[in-house]
Amino acid sequence: MQTLLENILTKKYLLASLATSAVVVLTANLLGRDAAILVGNLIYIPITGVLLVMAFLTFARFGFTGHHGIAWASFVGYAVCAFIAEMLWIIMELHFKIDPFPSAADIFYLVEYPFLLLFFIAYLQPIRGAVTKKILAVAILIPASILAACKILVTPGAGGELFEIFLGSIYPIFDSILLVPALVGVALFFKGKINFMWSLFFFGTISVFIADSAFLFGQSEDSYYTGNPMEILFHWDYILLSFGLYGNLALFNRPKTRQKSDDLA
Amino acid sequence: MRSNDHQIKKALVAFTVEKTLLDMGKPVLDAVSKKLLDDYRCYLPDCYDHPEYLKRILSELFGNAHVAIVNSIKNDLDEFSQQAPIHQFIVALS
């Protein structure tokens, strides 16, 4: 069980991680575009690597037991796809020196979404009875409103190929779909210790939604490059998810075997 | 005879609660059992006599969603709810 001190310490490391990724990217941008592209690519290795490791650890804890086991298996699928997608992006941009969008990386970016959606659904399945029409309505209304606002505010420019614009448009739409179960989870687990993980997942989804909208805009203007400051929000998504996993692992850690004398004391 | 009946109902309730928590995942059952031991120095079958312990722990872990978990336990005990002790347990848990 997490004590208050552990909770605060977790947040301290979370804030430090978020700040570090922002400082690294902003500093690289100050050094020039080439430095920003190099750093912007390489930073994904530790960030997605940590997420992948945390996902495997969580799945190892739960196994295939119950709905949560299925949920965490799906999350591993998401983390694997995210890692492969980022690595493909890095290889294409840094090794082959070709534009990584669109490319095979997008296959894995798109395949991530069903895995993450399945995670949310499987996790919420045992408590689906608590999902009221009111909660569902609010959970659908908020992302739909945000998506509509983004579509109005983020008007694609004349640049960019039609297929690229179409592909870039899919990501914010899929992100807004994911916001629905994330919001439902936050509402349902409100006041519970599990809510820490769900809140981080929700903010991570918001973060990637904004980042994908900015990506779409940048692509259409032909001004987007890996390592630009908006990419910080992609990093924050992975970091928030990783800390959510850590919080969940701390909550459901394996019980230590006790001495019999302790129980009788 | 009466104590046998009490033990049987205790086992039934413990089994039902365990089944509901296992439906979510083994670590969920472990976490609830650990919290019962840490906070109240008791085990899952003891929740039959103290449903308020289980209710508080579920609320602490799962927040508003504890209602759905409690409802799941209630549904599984529905066919035994005509028996006064089980009915009392369900009412206390709600």
mmCIF file of C-alpha atoms in Angstrom:
data_model
loop_
_atom_site.group_PDB
_atom_site.id
_atom_site.type_symbol
_atom_site.label_atom_id
_atom_site.label_comp_id
_atom_site.label_asym_id
_atom_site.label_seq_id
_atom_site.Cartn_x
_atom_site.Cartn_y
_atom_site.Cartn_z
ATOM 1 C CA MET A 1 0.000 0.000 0.000
ATOM 2 C CA GLN A 2 1.330 3.453 -0.896
ATOM 3 C CA THR A 3 1.865 5.765 2.041
ATOM 4 C CA LEU A 4 1.320 9.484 1.620
ATOM 5 C CA LEU A 5 5.104 9.977 1.499
ATOM 6 C CA GLU A 6 5.403 7.410 -1.297
ATOM 7 C CA ASN A 7 2.603 9.154 -3.165
ATOM 8 C CA ILE A 8 4.317 12.531 -2.909
ATOM 9 C CA LEU A 9 7.686 11.054 -3.878
ATOM 10 C CA THR A 10 6.094 9.411 -6.895
ATOM 11 C CA LYS A 11 4.727 12.757 -7.980
ATOM 12 C CA LYS A 12 8.114 14.401 -7.419
ATOM 13 C CA TYR A 13 9.780 11.957 -9.793
ATOM 14 C CA LEU A 14 6.888 12.320 -12.209
ATOM 15 C CA LEU A 15 7.221 16.104 -12.283
ATOM 16 C CA ALA A 16 10.989 15.820 -12.604
ATOM 17 C CA SER A 17 10.622 13.432 -15.557
ATOM 18 C CA LEU A 18 8.143 15.689 -17.303
ATOM 19 C CA ALA A 19 10.356 18.720 -16.726
ATOM 20 C CA THR A 20 13.496 16.885 -17.861
ATOM 21 C CA SER A 21 11.992 15.835 -21.196
ATOM 22 C CA ALA A 22 10.823 19.412 -21.791
ATOM 23 C CA VAL A 23 14.205 20.916 -20.894
ATOM 24 C CA VAL A 24 16.091 18.432 -23.064
ATOM 25 C CA VAL A 25 13.931 19.103 -26.123
ATOM 26 C CA LEU A 26 13.889 22.873 -25.670
ATOM 27 C CA THR A 27 17.659 22.974 -25.159
ATOM 28 C CA ALA A 28 18.196 20.879 -28.299
ATOM 29 C CA ASN A 29 15.993 23.296 -30.228
ATOM 30 C CA LEU A 30 18.126 26.205 -29.043
ATOM 31 C CA LEU A 31 21.187 24.448 -30.459
ATOM 32 C CA GLY A 32 19.648 24.185 -33.899
ATOM 33 C CA ARG A 33 17.286 22.085 -35.996
ATOM 34 C CA ASP A 34 19.745 19.244 -36.603
ATOM 35 C CA ALA A 35 20.410 18.890 -32.885
ATOM 36 C CA ALA A 36 16.674 18.985 -32.215
ATOM 37 C CA ILE A 37 16.022 16.204 -34.734
ATOM 38 C CA LEU A 38 18.801 14.028 -33.318
ATOM 39 C CA VAL A 39 17.809 14.509 -29.689
ATOM 40 C CA GLY A 40 14.109 14.387 -30.537
ATOM 41 C CA ASN A 41 14.558 10.941 -32.041
ATOM 42 C CA LEU A 42 16.927 9.464 -29.469
ATOM 43 C CA ILE A 43 14.873 10.546 -26.470
ATOM 44 C CA TYR A 44 12.128 8.136 -27.520
ATOM 45 C CA ILE A 45 14.406 5.164 -26.834
ATOM 46 C CA PRO A 46 14.518 5.513 -23.032
ATOM 47 C CA ILE A 47 10.988 6.862 -22.754
ATOM 48 C CA THR A 48 9.267 4.078 -24.703
ATOM 49 C CA GLY A 49 11.756 1.539 -23.336
ATOM 50 C CA VAL A 50 10.717 2.327 -19.776
ATOM 51 C CA LEU A 51 7.044 2.114 -20.742
ATOM 52 C CA LEU A 52 7.643 -1.291 -22.333
ATOM 53 C CA VAL A 53 9.467 -2.603 -19.259
ATOM 54 C CA MET A 54 6.756 -1.306 -16.892
ATOM 55 C CA ALA A 55 4.079 -2.870 -19.076
ATOM 56 C CA PHE A 56 5.787 -6.262 -18.971
ATOM 57 C CA LEU A 57 6.300 -6.021 -15.213
ATOM 58 C CA THR A 58 2.639 -5.214 -14.678
ATOM 59 C CA PHE A 59 1.549 -8.062 -16.920
ATOM 60 C CA ALA A 60 3.940 -10.400 -15.107
ATOM 61 C CA ARG A 61 2.249 -9.415 -11.825
ATOM 62 C CA PHE A 62 -1.274 -9.976 -13.096
ATOM 63 C CA GLY A 63 -0.776 -12.756 -15.608
ATOM 64 C CA PHE A 64 -3.931 -13.760 -17.420
ATOM 65 C CA THR A 65 -5.986 -13.749 -14.201
ATOM 66 C CA GLY A 66 -9.318 -12.024 -14.470
ATOM 67 C CA HIS A 67 -10.320 -9.067 -16.576
ATOM 68 C CA HIS A 68 -7.363 -7.034 -15.385
ATOM 69 C CA GLY A 69 -5.039 -9.696 -16.737
ATOM 70 C CA ILE A 70 -6.612 -9.342 -20.173
ATOM 71 C CA ALA A 71 -6.379 -5.568 -19.808
ATOM 72 C CA TRP A 72 -2.689 -5.649 -19.021
ATOM 73 C CA ALA A 73 -1.987 -8.130 -21.813
ATOM 74 C CA SER A 74 -3.594 -5.612 -24.174
ATOM 75 C CA PHE A 75 -1.514 -2.856 -22.676
ATOM 76 C CA VAL A 76 1.630 -4.854 -23.399
ATOM 77 C CA GLY A 77 0.451 -5.045 -27.014
ATOM 78 C CA TYR A 78 0.090 -1.267 -27.026
ATOM 79 C CA ALA A 79 3.531 -0.724 -25.473
ATOM 80 C CA VAL A 80 5.193 -3.113 -27.954
ATOM 81 C CA CYS A 81 3.548 -1.346 -30.908
ATOM 82 C CA ALA A 82 4.542 2.065 -29.539
ATOM 83 C CA PHE A 83 8.152 0.949 -29.084
ATOM 84 C CA ILE A 84 8.396 -0.608 -32.545
ATOM 85 C CA ALA A 85 6.769 2.434 -34.147
ATOM 86 C CA GLU A 86 9.203 4.843 -32.497
ATOM 87 C CA MET A 87 12.200 2.686 -33.369
ATOM 88 C CA LEU A 88 11.092 2.456 -37.015
ATOM 89 C CA TRP A 89 10.686 6.234 -37.060
ATOM 90 C CA ILE A 90 14.192 6.703 -35.664
ATOM 91 C CA ILE A 91 15.751 4.232 -38.107
ATOM 92 C CA MET A 92 14.071 5.864 -41.078
ATOM 93 C CA GLU A 93 14.957 9.388 -40.113
ATOM 94 C CA LEU A 94 18.446 8.963 -38.677
ATOM 95 C CA HIS A 95 19.767 5.932 -40.587
ATOM 96 C CA PHE A 96 18.031 6.016 -43.967
ATOM 97 C CA LYS A 97 17.571 9.810 -43.912
ATOM 98 C CA ILE A 98 14.064 9.606 -45.360
ATOM 99 C CA ASP A 99 10.856 11.279 -44.240
ATOM 100 C CA PRO A 100 9.368 8.876 -41.687
ATOM 101 C CA PHE A 101 5.803 10.053 -42.327
ATOM 102 C CA PRO A 102 4.021 8.257 -43.774
ATOM 103 C CA SER A 103 5.827 4.938 -43.372
ATOM 104 C CA ALA A 104 5.649 1.480 -41.824
ATOM 105 C CA ALA A 105 5.841 3.180 -38.428
ATOM 106 C CA ASP A 106 2.299 4.408 -38.967
ATOM 107 C CA ILE A 107 1.054 0.837 -39.172
ATOM 108 C CA PHE A 108 2.224 0.303 -35.618
ATOM 109 C CA TYR A 109 0.994 3.714 -34.462
ATOM 110 C CA LEU A 110 -2.462 2.817 -35.754
ATOM 111 C CA VAL A 111 -2.417 -0.722 -34.348
ATOM 112 C CA GLU A 112 -1.673 0.770 -30.899
ATOM 113 C CA TYR A 113 -5.175 2.168 -30.665
ATOM 114 C CA PRO A 114 -7.205 -1.063 -30.648
ATOM 115 C CA PHE A 115 -4.841 -2.462 -28.009
ATOM 116 C CA LEU A 116 -5.264 0.582 -25.783
ATOM 117 C CA LEU A 117 -9.018 0.632 -26.306
ATOM 118 C CA LEU A 118 -9.185 -3.055 -25.386
ATOM 119 C CA PHE A 119 -7.184 -2.291 -22.246
ATOM 120 C CA PHE A 120 -9.675 0.346 -21.145
ATOM 121 C CA ILE A 121 -12.687 -1.842 -21.927
ATOM 122 C CA ALA A 122 -11.290 -4.957 -20.228
ATOM 123 C CA TYR A 123 -10.303 -2.992 -17.117
ATOM 124 C CA LEU A 124 -13.736 -1.404 -16.830
ATOM 125 C CA GLN A 125 -15.633 -4.595 -17.681
ATOM 126 C CA PRO A 126 -16.066 -5.845 -14.070
ATOM 127 C CA ILE A 127 -17.562 -2.508 -13.014
ATOM 128 C CA ARG A 128 -19.564 -1.747 -16.138
ATOM 129 C CA GLY A 129 -22.699 -1.753 -13.972
ATOM 130 C CA ALA A 130 -21.545 1.505 -12.426
ATOM 131 C CA VAL A 131 -21.410 3.274 -15.805
ATOM 132 C CA THR A 132 -24.532 5.404 -15.818
ATOM 133 C CA LYS A 133 -25.980 7.106 -18.885
ATOM 134 C CA LYS A 134 -24.982 10.443 -17.359
ATOM 135 C CA ILE A 135 -21.330 9.425 -17.009
ATOM 136 C CA LEU A 136 -21.289 8.023 -20.545
ATOM 137 C CA ALA A 137 -22.946 11.123 -21.981
ATOM 138 C CA VAL A 138 -20.422 13.444 -20.329
ATOM 139 C CA ALA A 139 -17.542 11.165 -21.313
ATOM 140 C CA ILE A 140 -18.631 11.294 -24.972
ATOM 141 C CA LEU A 141 -19.572 14.970 -24.981
ATOM 142 C CA ILE A 142 -16.268 16.310 -23.659
ATOM 143 C CA PRO A 143 -13.955 14.613 -26.188
ATOM 144 C CA ALA A 144 -16.415 15.320 -29.010
ATOM 145 C CA SER A 145 -16.410 19.005 -28.088
ATOM 146 C CA ILE A 146 -12.621 19.096 -27.859
ATOM 147 C CA LEU A 147 -12.320 17.337 -31.225
ATOM 148 C CA ALA A 148 -14.783 19.734 -32.843
ATOM 149 C CA ALA A 149 -12.952 22.739 -31.390
ATOM 150 C CA CYS A 150 -9.623 21.400 -32.636
ATOM 151 C CA LYS A 151 -11.040 20.849 -36.120
ATOM 152 C CA ILE A 152 -12.212 24.467 -36.218
ATOM 153 C CA LEU A 153 -9.063 25.969 -34.710
ATOM 154 C CA VAL A 154 -6.516 23.712 -36.384
ATOM 155 C CA THR A 155 -7.368 24.275 -40.023
ATOM 156 C CA PRO A 156 -4.918 22.368 -42.258
ATOM 157 C CA GLY A 157 -3.005 24.592 -44.646
ATOM 158 C CA ALA A 158 -2.540 24.149 -48.338
ATOM 159 C CA GLY A 159 0.693 22.224 -47.952
ATOM 160 C CA GLY A 160 1.068 18.471 -47.597
ATOM 161 C CA GLU A 161 -0.271 15.616 -49.693
ATOM 162 C CA LEU A 162 -3.881 14.569 -49.344
ATOM 163 C CA PHE A 163 -2.992 11.091 -48.069
ATOM 164 C CA GLU A 164 -0.680 12.587 -45.418
ATOM 165 C CA ILE A 165 -3.396 14.981 -44.292
ATOM 166 C CA PHE A 166 -5.916 12.137 -44.176
ATOM 167 C CA LEU A 167 -3.558 9.905 -42.189
ATOM 168 C CA GLY A 168 -2.634 12.759 -39.877
ATOM 169 C CA SER A 169 -6.328 13.448 -39.261
ATOM 170 C CA ILE A 170 -6.976 9.898 -38.077
ATOM 171 C CA TYR A 171 -4.757 10.201 -35.016
ATOM 172 C CA PRO A 172 -6.642 12.971 -33.183
ATOM 173 C CA ILE A 173 -9.915 11.213 -33.984
ATOM 174 C CA PHE A 174 -8.659 7.937 -32.496
ATOM 175 C CA ASP A 175 -7.251 9.845 -29.504
ATOM 176 C CA SER A 176 -10.642 11.413 -28.848
ATOM 177 C CA ILE A 177 -12.241 7.958 -28.960
ATOM 178 C CA LEU A 178 -9.779 6.798 -26.285
ATOM 179 C CA LEU A 179 -10.654 9.807 -24.150
ATOM 180 C CA VAL A 180 -14.144 8.359 -23.609
ATOM 181 C CA PRO A 181 -13.172 5.257 -21.580
ATOM 182 C CA ALA A 182 -10.352 7.201 -19.919
ATOM 183 C CA LEU A 183 -12.870 9.767 -18.652
ATOM 184 C CA VAL A 184 -15.275 7.011 -17.602
ATOM 185 C CA GLY A 185 -12.471 5.391 -15.601
ATOM 186 C CA VAL A 186 -11.587 8.655 -13.865
ATOM 187 C CA ALA A 187 -15.239 9.169 -12.926
ATOM 188 C CA LEU A 188 -15.776 5.618 -11.721
ATOM 189 C CA PHE A 189 -12.604 5.296 -9.702
ATOM 190 C CA PHE A 190 -12.923 8.776 -8.235
ATOM 191 C CA LYS A 191 -11.767 8.888 -4.591
ATOM 192 C CA GLY A 192 -10.109 5.501 -4.937
ATOM 193 C CA LYS A 193 -6.377 4.809 -4.844
ATOM 194 C CA ILE A 194 -6.666 3.418 -8.376
ATOM 195 C CA ASN A 195 -7.761 6.860 -9.543
ATOM 196 C CA PHE A 196 -4.135 8.023 -9.537
ATOM 197 C CA MET A 197 -3.340 5.645 -12.385
ATOM 198 C CA TRP A 198 -6.519 6.521 -14.278
ATOM 199 C CA SER A 199 -5.945 10.251 -13.899
ATOM 200 C CA LEU A 200 -2.449 9.889 -15.334
ATOM 201 C CA PHE A 201 -3.804 7.786 -18.214
ATOM 202 C CA PHE A 202 -6.428 10.432 -18.886
ATOM 203 C CA PHE A 203 -3.932 13.303 -18.904
ATOM 204 C CA GLY A 204 -1.610 11.224 -21.074
ATOM 205 C CA THR A 205 -4.410 10.722 -23.600
ATOM 206 C CA ILE A 206 -5.156 14.462 -23.546
ATOM 207 C CA SER A 207 -1.466 15.150 -24.080
ATOM 208 C CA VAL A 208 -1.198 12.871 -27.112
ATOM 209 C CA PHE A 209 -4.427 14.282 -28.525
ATOM 210 C CA ILE A 210 -2.995 17.816 -28.467
ATOM 211 C CA ALA A 211 0.307 16.551 -29.849
ATOM 212 C CA ASP A 212 -1.405 14.722 -32.718
ATOM 213 C CA SER A 213 -3.467 17.806 -33.548
ATOM 214 C CA ALA A 214 -0.289 19.874 -33.625
ATOM 215 C CA PHE A 215 1.331 17.181 -35.783
ATOM 216 C CA LEU A 216 -1.548 17.365 -38.264
ATOM 217 C CA PHE A 217 -1.258 21.138 -38.443
ATOM 218 C CA GLY A 218 2.510 21.032 -38.795
ATOM 219 C CA GLN A 219 2.358 18.387 -41.523
ATOM 220 C CA SER A 220 -0.176 20.362 -43.508
ATOM 221 C CA GLU A 221 2.022 23.463 -43.226
ATOM 222 C CA ASP A 222 5.083 21.334 -44.052
ATOM 223 C CA SER A 223 6.742 22.789 -40.979
ATOM 224 C CA TYR A 224 6.807 19.756 -38.717
ATOM 225 C CA TYR A 225 10.101 18.140 -37.716
ATOM 226 C CA THR A 226 10.984 15.477 -35.159
ATOM 227 C CA GLY A 227 12.155 17.142 -31.996
ATOM 228 C CA ASN A 228 10.048 20.268 -32.290
ATOM 229 C CA PRO A 229 8.734 21.542 -28.946
ATOM 230 C CA MET A 230 5.224 20.143 -29.509
ATOM 231 C CA GLU A 231 6.733 16.660 -29.362
ATOM 232 C CA ILE A 232 7.178 17.190 -25.631
ATOM 233 C CA LEU A 233 3.523 16.265 -25.341
ATOM 234 C CA PHE A 234 4.187 12.867 -26.957
ATOM 235 C CA HIS A 235 6.928 12.304 -24.369
ATOM 236 C CA TRP A 236 4.602 13.347 -21.594
ATOM 237 C CA ASP A 237 2.022 10.804 -22.741
ATOM 238 C CA TYR A 238 4.516 7.950 -22.407
ATOM 239 C CA ILE A 239 5.880 9.303 -19.120
ATOM 240 C CA LEU A 240 2.413 9.687 -17.597
ATOM 241 C CA LEU A 241 1.473 6.162 -18.659
ATOM 242 C CA SER A 242 4.709 4.785 -17.177
ATOM 243 C CA PHE A 243 4.084 6.432 -13.836
ATOM 244 C CA GLY A 244 0.481 5.249 -13.917
ATOM 245 C CA LEU A 245 1.804 1.711 -14.312
ATOM 246 C CA TYR A 246 4.237 2.242 -11.471
ATOM 247 C CA GLY A 247 1.448 3.495 -9.223
ATOM 248 C CA ASN A 248 -0.672 0.472 -10.129
ATOM 249 C CA LEU A 249 2.221 -1.919 -9.446
ATOM 250 C CA ALA A 250 2.800 -0.294 -6.060
ATOM 251 C CA LEU A 251 -0.889 -0.709 -5.232
ATOM 252 C CA PHE A 252 -1.065 -4.360 -6.260
ATOM 253 C CA ASN A 253 2.434 -5.454 -5.280
ATOM 254 C CA ARG A 254 3.026 -9.060 -4.382
ATOM 255 C CA PRO A 255 2.294 -9.601 -0.678
ATOM 256 C CA LYS A 256 5.330 -10.545 1.371
ATOM 257 C CA THR A 257 5.073 -13.854 3.181
ATOM 258 C CA ARG A 258 4.621 -13.190 6.868
ATOM 259 C CA GLN A 259 5.941 -15.105 9.818
ATOM 260 C CA LYS A 260 3.148 -16.949 11.640
ATOM 261 C CA SER A 261 4.190 -15.291 14.915
ATOM 262 C CA ASP A 262 3.443 -11.857 13.419
ATOM 263 C CA ASP A 263 -0.173 -12.893 12.791
ATOM 264 C CA LEU A 264 -0.632 -14.202 16.290
ATOM 265 C CA ALA A 265 0.886 -11.098 17.954
ATOM 266 C CA MET B 1 -25.547 -27.165 14.759
ATOM 267 C CA ARG B 2 -25.956 -23.394 14.866
ATOM 268 C CA SER B 3 -22.191 -22.859 14.744
ATOM 269 C CA ASN B 4 -22.018 -25.210 11.750
ATOM 270 C CA ASP B 5 -24.616 -23.123 9.964
ATOM 271 C CA HIS B 6 -22.638 -19.966 10.805
ATOM 272 C CA GLN B 7 -19.445 -21.522 9.443
ATOM 273 C CA ILE B 8 -21.177 -22.594 6.252
ATOM 274 C CA LYS B 9 -22.590 -19.140 5.617
ATOM 275 C CA LYS B 10 -19.207 -17.617 6.436
ATOM 276 C CA ALA B 11 -17.556 -19.885 3.865
ATOM 277 C CA LEU B 12 -20.246 -19.091 1.295
ATOM 278 C CA VAL B 13 -19.768 -15.350 1.685
ATOM 279 C CA ALA B 14 -15.970 -15.676 1.608
ATOM 280 C CA PHE B 15 -16.174 -17.764 -1.549
ATOM 281 C CA THR B 16 -18.486 -15.243 -3.222
ATOM 282 C CA VAL B 17 -16.307 -12.277 -2.346
ATOM 283 C CA GLU B 18 -13.205 -14.136 -3.467
ATOM 284 C CA LYS B 19 -14.835 -15.091 -6.773
ATOM 285 C CA THR B 20 -15.840 -11.472 -7.446
ATOM 286 C CA LEU B 21 -12.359 -10.173 -6.716
ATOM 287 C CA LEU B 22 -10.695 -12.965 -8.723
ATOM 288 C CA ASP B 23 -12.884 -11.983 -11.657
ATOM 289 C CA MET B 24 -10.935 -8.737 -11.661
ATOM 290 C CA GLY B 25 -7.568 -10.391 -11.043
ATOM 291 C CA LYS B 26 -5.583 -12.353 -8.449
ATOM 292 C CA PRO B 27 -3.560 -9.279 -7.403
ATOM 293 C CA VAL B 28 -6.852 -7.501 -6.625
ATOM 294 C CA LEU B 29 -7.803 -10.322 -4.245
ATOM 295 C CA ASP B 30 -4.296 -10.186 -2.760
ATOM 296 C CA ALA B 31 -4.489 -6.415 -2.265
ATOM 297 C CA VAL B 32 -7.871 -6.593 -0.527
ATOM 298 C CA SER B 33 -6.760 -9.523 1.654
ATOM 299 C CA LYS B 34 -3.549 -7.720 2.581
ATOM 300 C CA LYS B 35 -5.416 -4.564 3.477
ATOM 301 C CA LEU B 36 -7.831 -6.526 5.656
ATOM 302 C CA LEU B 37 -4.889 -8.048 7.478
ATOM 303 C CA ASP B 38 -2.966 -4.776 7.800
ATOM 304 C CA ASP B 39 -5.903 -2.605 8.873
ATOM 305 C CA TYR B 40 -8.107 -5.023 10.811
ATOM 306 C CA ARG B 41 -5.945 -8.073 11.557
ATOM 307 C CA CYS B 42 -8.522 -10.328 9.946
ATOM 308 C CA TYR B 43 -9.064 -12.449 6.846
ATOM 309 C CA LEU B 44 -11.619 -12.550 4.069
ATOM 310 C CA PRO B 45 -14.032 -14.989 5.819
ATOM 311 C CA ASP B 46 -14.158 -12.570 8.785
ATOM 312 C CA CYS B 47 -15.931 -10.073 6.523
ATOM 313 C CA TYR B 48 -19.082 -12.120 7.100
ATOM 314 C CA ASP B 49 -19.148 -10.798 10.657
ATOM 315 C CA HIS B 50 -17.733 -7.405 9.689
ATOM 316 C CA PRO B 51 -18.981 -6.403 6.228
ATOM 317 C CA GLU B 52 -18.149 -2.796 7.030
ATOM 318 C CA TYR B 53 -14.418 -3.679 6.823
ATOM 319 C CA LEU B 54 -14.792 -4.987 3.288
ATOM 320 C CA LYS B 55 -16.932 -2.050 2.249
ATOM 321 C CA ARG B 56 -14.393 0.479 3.521
ATOM 322 C CA ILE B 57 -11.467 -1.263 1.857
ATOM 323 C CA LEU B 58 -13.241 -1.573 -1.495
ATOM 324 C CA SER B 59 -14.202 2.097 -1.279
ATOM 325 C CA GLU B 60 -10.640 3.095 -0.444
ATOM 326 C CA LEU B 61 -9.151 1.119 -3.317
ATOM 327 C CA PHE B 62 -11.751 1.599 -6.025
ATOM 328 C CA GLY B 63 -13.582 4.801 -5.060
ATOM 329 C CA ASN B 64 -17.043 5.140 -6.606
ATOM 330 C CA ALA B 65 -16.583 1.871 -8.487
ATOM 331 C CA HIS B 66 -16.827 -0.098 -5.235
ATOM 332 C CA VAL B 67 -20.610 0.082 -5.656
ATOM 333 C CA ALA B 68 -20.400 -2.061 -8.796
ATOM 334 C CA ILE B 69 -18.195 -4.596 -7.003
ATOM 335 C CA VAL B 70 -20.609 -4.721 -4.062
ATOM 336 C CA ASN B 71 -23.513 -5.182 -6.490
ATOM 337 C CA SER B 72 -21.678 -8.074 -8.098
ATOM 338 C CA ILE B 73 -21.298 -9.742 -4.681
ATOM 339 C CA LYS B 74 -24.959 -9.079 -3.939
ATOM 340 C CA ASN B 75 -26.051 -10.628 -7.244
ATOM 341 C CA ASP B 76 -24.065 -13.779 -6.533
ATOM 342 C CA LEU B 77 -25.627 -14.055 -3.056
ATOM 343 C CA ASP B 78 -29.106 -13.273 -4.336
ATOM 344 C CA GLU B 79 -30.392 -16.845 -4.170
ATOM 345 C CA PHE B 80 -29.411 -17.034 -0.499
ATOM 346 C CA SER B 81 -30.687 -13.574 0.416
ATOM 347 C CA GLN B 82 -33.855 -14.980 1.983
ATOM 348 C CA GLN B 83 -31.730 -16.291 4.821
ATOM 349 C CA ALA B 84 -31.599 -13.616 7.491
ATOM 350 C CA PRO B 85 -27.820 -13.629 8.157
ATOM 351 C CA ILE B 86 -26.994 -13.395 4.430
ATOM 352 C CA HIS B 87 -29.591 -10.673 4.012
ATOM 353 C CA GLN B 88 -28.044 -8.767 6.921
ATOM 354 C CA PHE B 89 -24.611 -9.108 5.345
ATOM 355 C CA ILE B 90 -25.913 -7.764 2.010
ATOM 356 C CA VAL B 91 -27.663 -4.835 3.679
ATOM 357 C CA ALA B 92 -24.564 -3.969 5.723
ATOM 358 C CA LEU B 93 -22.371 -4.149 2.638
ATOM 359 C CA SER B 94 -24.599 -1.870 0.551
#
